[in-house]
Tab-separated table of C-alpha atoms and ligand atoms in Angstrom:
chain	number	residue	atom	x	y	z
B	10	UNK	CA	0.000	0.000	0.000
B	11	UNK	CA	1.028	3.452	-0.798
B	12	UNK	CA	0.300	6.805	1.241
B	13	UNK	CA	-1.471	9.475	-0.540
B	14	UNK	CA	-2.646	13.192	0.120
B	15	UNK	CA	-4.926	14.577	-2.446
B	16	UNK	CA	-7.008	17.475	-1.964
B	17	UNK	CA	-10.711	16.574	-3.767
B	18	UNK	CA	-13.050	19.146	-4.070
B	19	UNK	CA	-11.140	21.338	-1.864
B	20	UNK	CA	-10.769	18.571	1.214
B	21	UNK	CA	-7.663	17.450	1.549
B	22	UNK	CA	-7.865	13.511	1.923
B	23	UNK	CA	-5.074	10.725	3.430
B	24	UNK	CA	-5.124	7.353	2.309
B	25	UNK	CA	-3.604	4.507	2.241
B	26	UNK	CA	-4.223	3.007	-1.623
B	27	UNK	CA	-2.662	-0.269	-3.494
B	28	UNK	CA	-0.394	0.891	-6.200
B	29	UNK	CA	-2.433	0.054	-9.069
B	30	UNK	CA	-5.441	1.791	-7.592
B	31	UNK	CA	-7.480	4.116	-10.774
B	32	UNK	CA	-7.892	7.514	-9.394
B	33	UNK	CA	-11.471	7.002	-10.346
B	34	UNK	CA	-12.096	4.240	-8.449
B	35	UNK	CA	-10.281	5.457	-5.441
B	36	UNK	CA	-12.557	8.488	-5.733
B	37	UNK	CA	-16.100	6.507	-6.189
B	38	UNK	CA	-14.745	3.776	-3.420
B	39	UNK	CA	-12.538	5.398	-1.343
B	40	UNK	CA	-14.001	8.664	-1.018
B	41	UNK	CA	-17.535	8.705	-2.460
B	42	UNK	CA	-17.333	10.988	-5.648
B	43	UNK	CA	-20.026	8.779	-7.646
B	44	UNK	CA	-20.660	11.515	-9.465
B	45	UNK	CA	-17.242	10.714	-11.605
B	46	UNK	CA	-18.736	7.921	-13.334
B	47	UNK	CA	-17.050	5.086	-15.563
B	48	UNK	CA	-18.787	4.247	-19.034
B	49	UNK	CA	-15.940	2.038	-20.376
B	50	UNK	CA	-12.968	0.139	-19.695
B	51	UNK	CA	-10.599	1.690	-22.401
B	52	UNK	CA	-10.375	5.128	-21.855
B	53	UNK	CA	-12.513	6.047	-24.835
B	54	UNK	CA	-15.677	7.718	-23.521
B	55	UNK	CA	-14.481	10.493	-21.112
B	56	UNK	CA	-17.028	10.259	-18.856
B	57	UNK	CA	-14.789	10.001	-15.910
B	58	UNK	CA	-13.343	13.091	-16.675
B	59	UNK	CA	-12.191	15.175	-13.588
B	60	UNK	CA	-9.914	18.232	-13.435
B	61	UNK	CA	-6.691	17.373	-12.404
B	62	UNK	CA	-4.145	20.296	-11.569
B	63	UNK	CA	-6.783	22.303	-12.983
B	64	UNK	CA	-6.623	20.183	-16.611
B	65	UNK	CA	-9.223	17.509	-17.768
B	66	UNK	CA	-8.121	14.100	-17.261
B	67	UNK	CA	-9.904	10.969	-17.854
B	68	UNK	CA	-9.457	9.645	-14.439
B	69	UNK	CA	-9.810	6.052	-15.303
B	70	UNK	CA	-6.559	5.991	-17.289
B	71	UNK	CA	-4.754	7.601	-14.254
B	72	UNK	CA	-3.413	6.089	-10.725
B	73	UNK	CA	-3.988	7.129	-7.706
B	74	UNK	CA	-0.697	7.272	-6.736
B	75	UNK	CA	-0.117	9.378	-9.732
B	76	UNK	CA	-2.608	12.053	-8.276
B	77	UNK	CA	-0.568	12.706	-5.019
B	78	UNK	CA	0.237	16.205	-3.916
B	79	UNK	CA	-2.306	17.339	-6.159
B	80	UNK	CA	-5.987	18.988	-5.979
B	81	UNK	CA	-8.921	17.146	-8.429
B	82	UNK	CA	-11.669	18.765	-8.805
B	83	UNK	CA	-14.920	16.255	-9.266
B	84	UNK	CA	-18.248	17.197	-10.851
B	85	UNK	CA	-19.240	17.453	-7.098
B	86	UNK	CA	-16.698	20.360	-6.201
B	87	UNK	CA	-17.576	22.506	-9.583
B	88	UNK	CA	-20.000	24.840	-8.264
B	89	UNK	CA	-19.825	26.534	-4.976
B	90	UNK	CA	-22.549	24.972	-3.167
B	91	UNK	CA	-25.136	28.169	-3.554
B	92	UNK	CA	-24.560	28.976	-7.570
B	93	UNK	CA	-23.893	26.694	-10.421
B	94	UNK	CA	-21.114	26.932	-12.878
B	95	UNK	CA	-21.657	28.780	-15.868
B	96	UNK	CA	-20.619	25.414	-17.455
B	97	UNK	CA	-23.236	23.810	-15.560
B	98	UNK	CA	-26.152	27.124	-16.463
B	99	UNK	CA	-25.458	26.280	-20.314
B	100	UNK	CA	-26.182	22.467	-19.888
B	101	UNK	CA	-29.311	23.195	-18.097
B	102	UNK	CA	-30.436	26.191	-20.682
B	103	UNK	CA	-28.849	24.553	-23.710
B	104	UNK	CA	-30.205	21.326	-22.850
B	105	UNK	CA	-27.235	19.712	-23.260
B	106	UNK	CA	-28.032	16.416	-21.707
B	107	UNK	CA	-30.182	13.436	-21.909
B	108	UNK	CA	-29.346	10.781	-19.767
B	109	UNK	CA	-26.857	12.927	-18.401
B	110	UNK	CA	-24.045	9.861	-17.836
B	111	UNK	CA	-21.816	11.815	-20.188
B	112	UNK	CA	-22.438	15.007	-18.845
B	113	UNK	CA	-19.776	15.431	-15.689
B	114	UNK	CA	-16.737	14.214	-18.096
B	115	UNK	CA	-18.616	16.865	-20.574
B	116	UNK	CA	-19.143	19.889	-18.188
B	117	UNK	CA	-15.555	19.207	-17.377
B	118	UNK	CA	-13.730	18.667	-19.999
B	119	UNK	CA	-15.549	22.379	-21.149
B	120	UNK	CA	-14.282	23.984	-18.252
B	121	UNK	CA	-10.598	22.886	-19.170
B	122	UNK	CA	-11.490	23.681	-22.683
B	123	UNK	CA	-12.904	26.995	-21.925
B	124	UNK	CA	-9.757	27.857	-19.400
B	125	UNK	CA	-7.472	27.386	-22.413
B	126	UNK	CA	-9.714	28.930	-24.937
B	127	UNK	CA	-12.199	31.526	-23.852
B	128	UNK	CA	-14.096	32.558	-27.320
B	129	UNK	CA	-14.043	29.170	-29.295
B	130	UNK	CA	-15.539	28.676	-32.783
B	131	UNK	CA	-17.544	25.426	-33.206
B	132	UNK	CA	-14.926	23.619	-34.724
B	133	UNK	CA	-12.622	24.206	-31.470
B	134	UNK	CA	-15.624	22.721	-29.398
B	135	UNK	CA	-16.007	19.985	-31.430
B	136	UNK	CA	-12.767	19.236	-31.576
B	137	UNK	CA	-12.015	20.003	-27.692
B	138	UNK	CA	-14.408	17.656	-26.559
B	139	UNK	CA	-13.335	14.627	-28.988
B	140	UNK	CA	-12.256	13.070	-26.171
B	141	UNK	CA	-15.943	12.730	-24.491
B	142	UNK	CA	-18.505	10.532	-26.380
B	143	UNK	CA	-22.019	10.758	-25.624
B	144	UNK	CA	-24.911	8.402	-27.090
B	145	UNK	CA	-28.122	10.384	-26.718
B	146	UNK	CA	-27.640	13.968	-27.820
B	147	UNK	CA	-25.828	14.192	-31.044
B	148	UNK	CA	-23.371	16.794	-30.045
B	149	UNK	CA	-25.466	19.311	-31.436
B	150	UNK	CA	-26.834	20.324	-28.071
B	151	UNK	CA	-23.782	19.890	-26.244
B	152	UNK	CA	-21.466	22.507	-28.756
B	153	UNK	CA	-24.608	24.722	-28.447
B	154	UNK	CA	-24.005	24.456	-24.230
B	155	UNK	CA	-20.511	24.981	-23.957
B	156	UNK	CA	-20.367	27.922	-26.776
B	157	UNK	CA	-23.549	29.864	-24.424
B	158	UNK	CA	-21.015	29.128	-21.673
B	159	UNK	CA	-18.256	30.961	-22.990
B	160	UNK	CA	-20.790	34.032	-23.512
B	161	UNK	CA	-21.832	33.700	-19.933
B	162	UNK	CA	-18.328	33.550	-19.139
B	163	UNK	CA	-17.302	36.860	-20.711
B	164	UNK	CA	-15.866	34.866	-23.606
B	165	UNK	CA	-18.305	34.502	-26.293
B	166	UNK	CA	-17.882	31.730	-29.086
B	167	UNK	CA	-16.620	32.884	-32.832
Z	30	FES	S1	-14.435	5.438	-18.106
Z	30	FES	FE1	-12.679	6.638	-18.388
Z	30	FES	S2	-12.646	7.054	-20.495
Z	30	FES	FE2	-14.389	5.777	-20.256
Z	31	FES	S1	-26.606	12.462	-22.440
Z	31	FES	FE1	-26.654	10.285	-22.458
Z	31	FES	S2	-24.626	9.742	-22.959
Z	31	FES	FE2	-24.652	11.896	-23.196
């Protein structure tokens, strides 16, 4: 077993973790961030994206290990507790969801996409979000979300 100190959604955390240990299963097990969710098993989908360090990360194709020293930010620690995200706002105006089992690797991978690139064209959304697959909407929605985000974020899309 390995020690670890990672601070999740602003809490720092000590643990004690086996060396092959996913960060996303140490955070749905160990910890209880369910709301990083796994859709596959070969880092294809995205959906357990989670900000690592402050960039996206799909946090089944990192270890735990690999995450000490560091602060991840979950779906869970996005918003403040009293207001959303403007990632999150879009989703909900946009409707940018269906199911919604893509939709915390989405809203996340946007914010990382949106910290490097504040006014992107469609292409750049499409293209920043390759990583992130989602079955029910199309896309369509989702580009439509994260471009209204940039807007609300002072950024505007192109
Ligand atoms: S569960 Fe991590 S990429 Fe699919
Ligand atoms: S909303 Fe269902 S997978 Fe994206």
């Amino acid at each position: 077993m390995q020690h670890i100190s990672v601070t999740v959604d602003g809490m720092e955390y000590n643990a004690e973790v086996e060396p092959r240990t996913l960060l996303v299963h140490w955070l749905r097990n160990g910890i209880g961030k369910v709301g990083t969710v796994v859709g596959c098993d070969t880092s294809n989908c995205g959906a357990c994206t989670v900000l690592l360090d402050g960039r996206s990360v799909k946090s089944c194709s990192v270890l735990a290990v690999q995450a000490n020293g560091s602060e991840v930010t979950t779906i869970q620690g996005l918003s403040d507790g009293n207001e959303w995200h403007p990632v999150q706002t879009a989703f909900k105006e946009c409707h940018g969801l269906q199911c919604g089992y893509c939709t915390p690797g989405m809203v996340l991978a946007a914010v990382d996409l949106l910290g490097e690139n504040p006014n992107p064209s469609e292409a750049e959304i499409r293209e920043g979000l390759e990583g992130n697959l989602c079955r029910c909407t199309g896309y369509h929605n989702i580009v439509k979300s994260v471009a209204y985000a940039a807007e609300l974020m002072g950024g505007g899309s192109k």
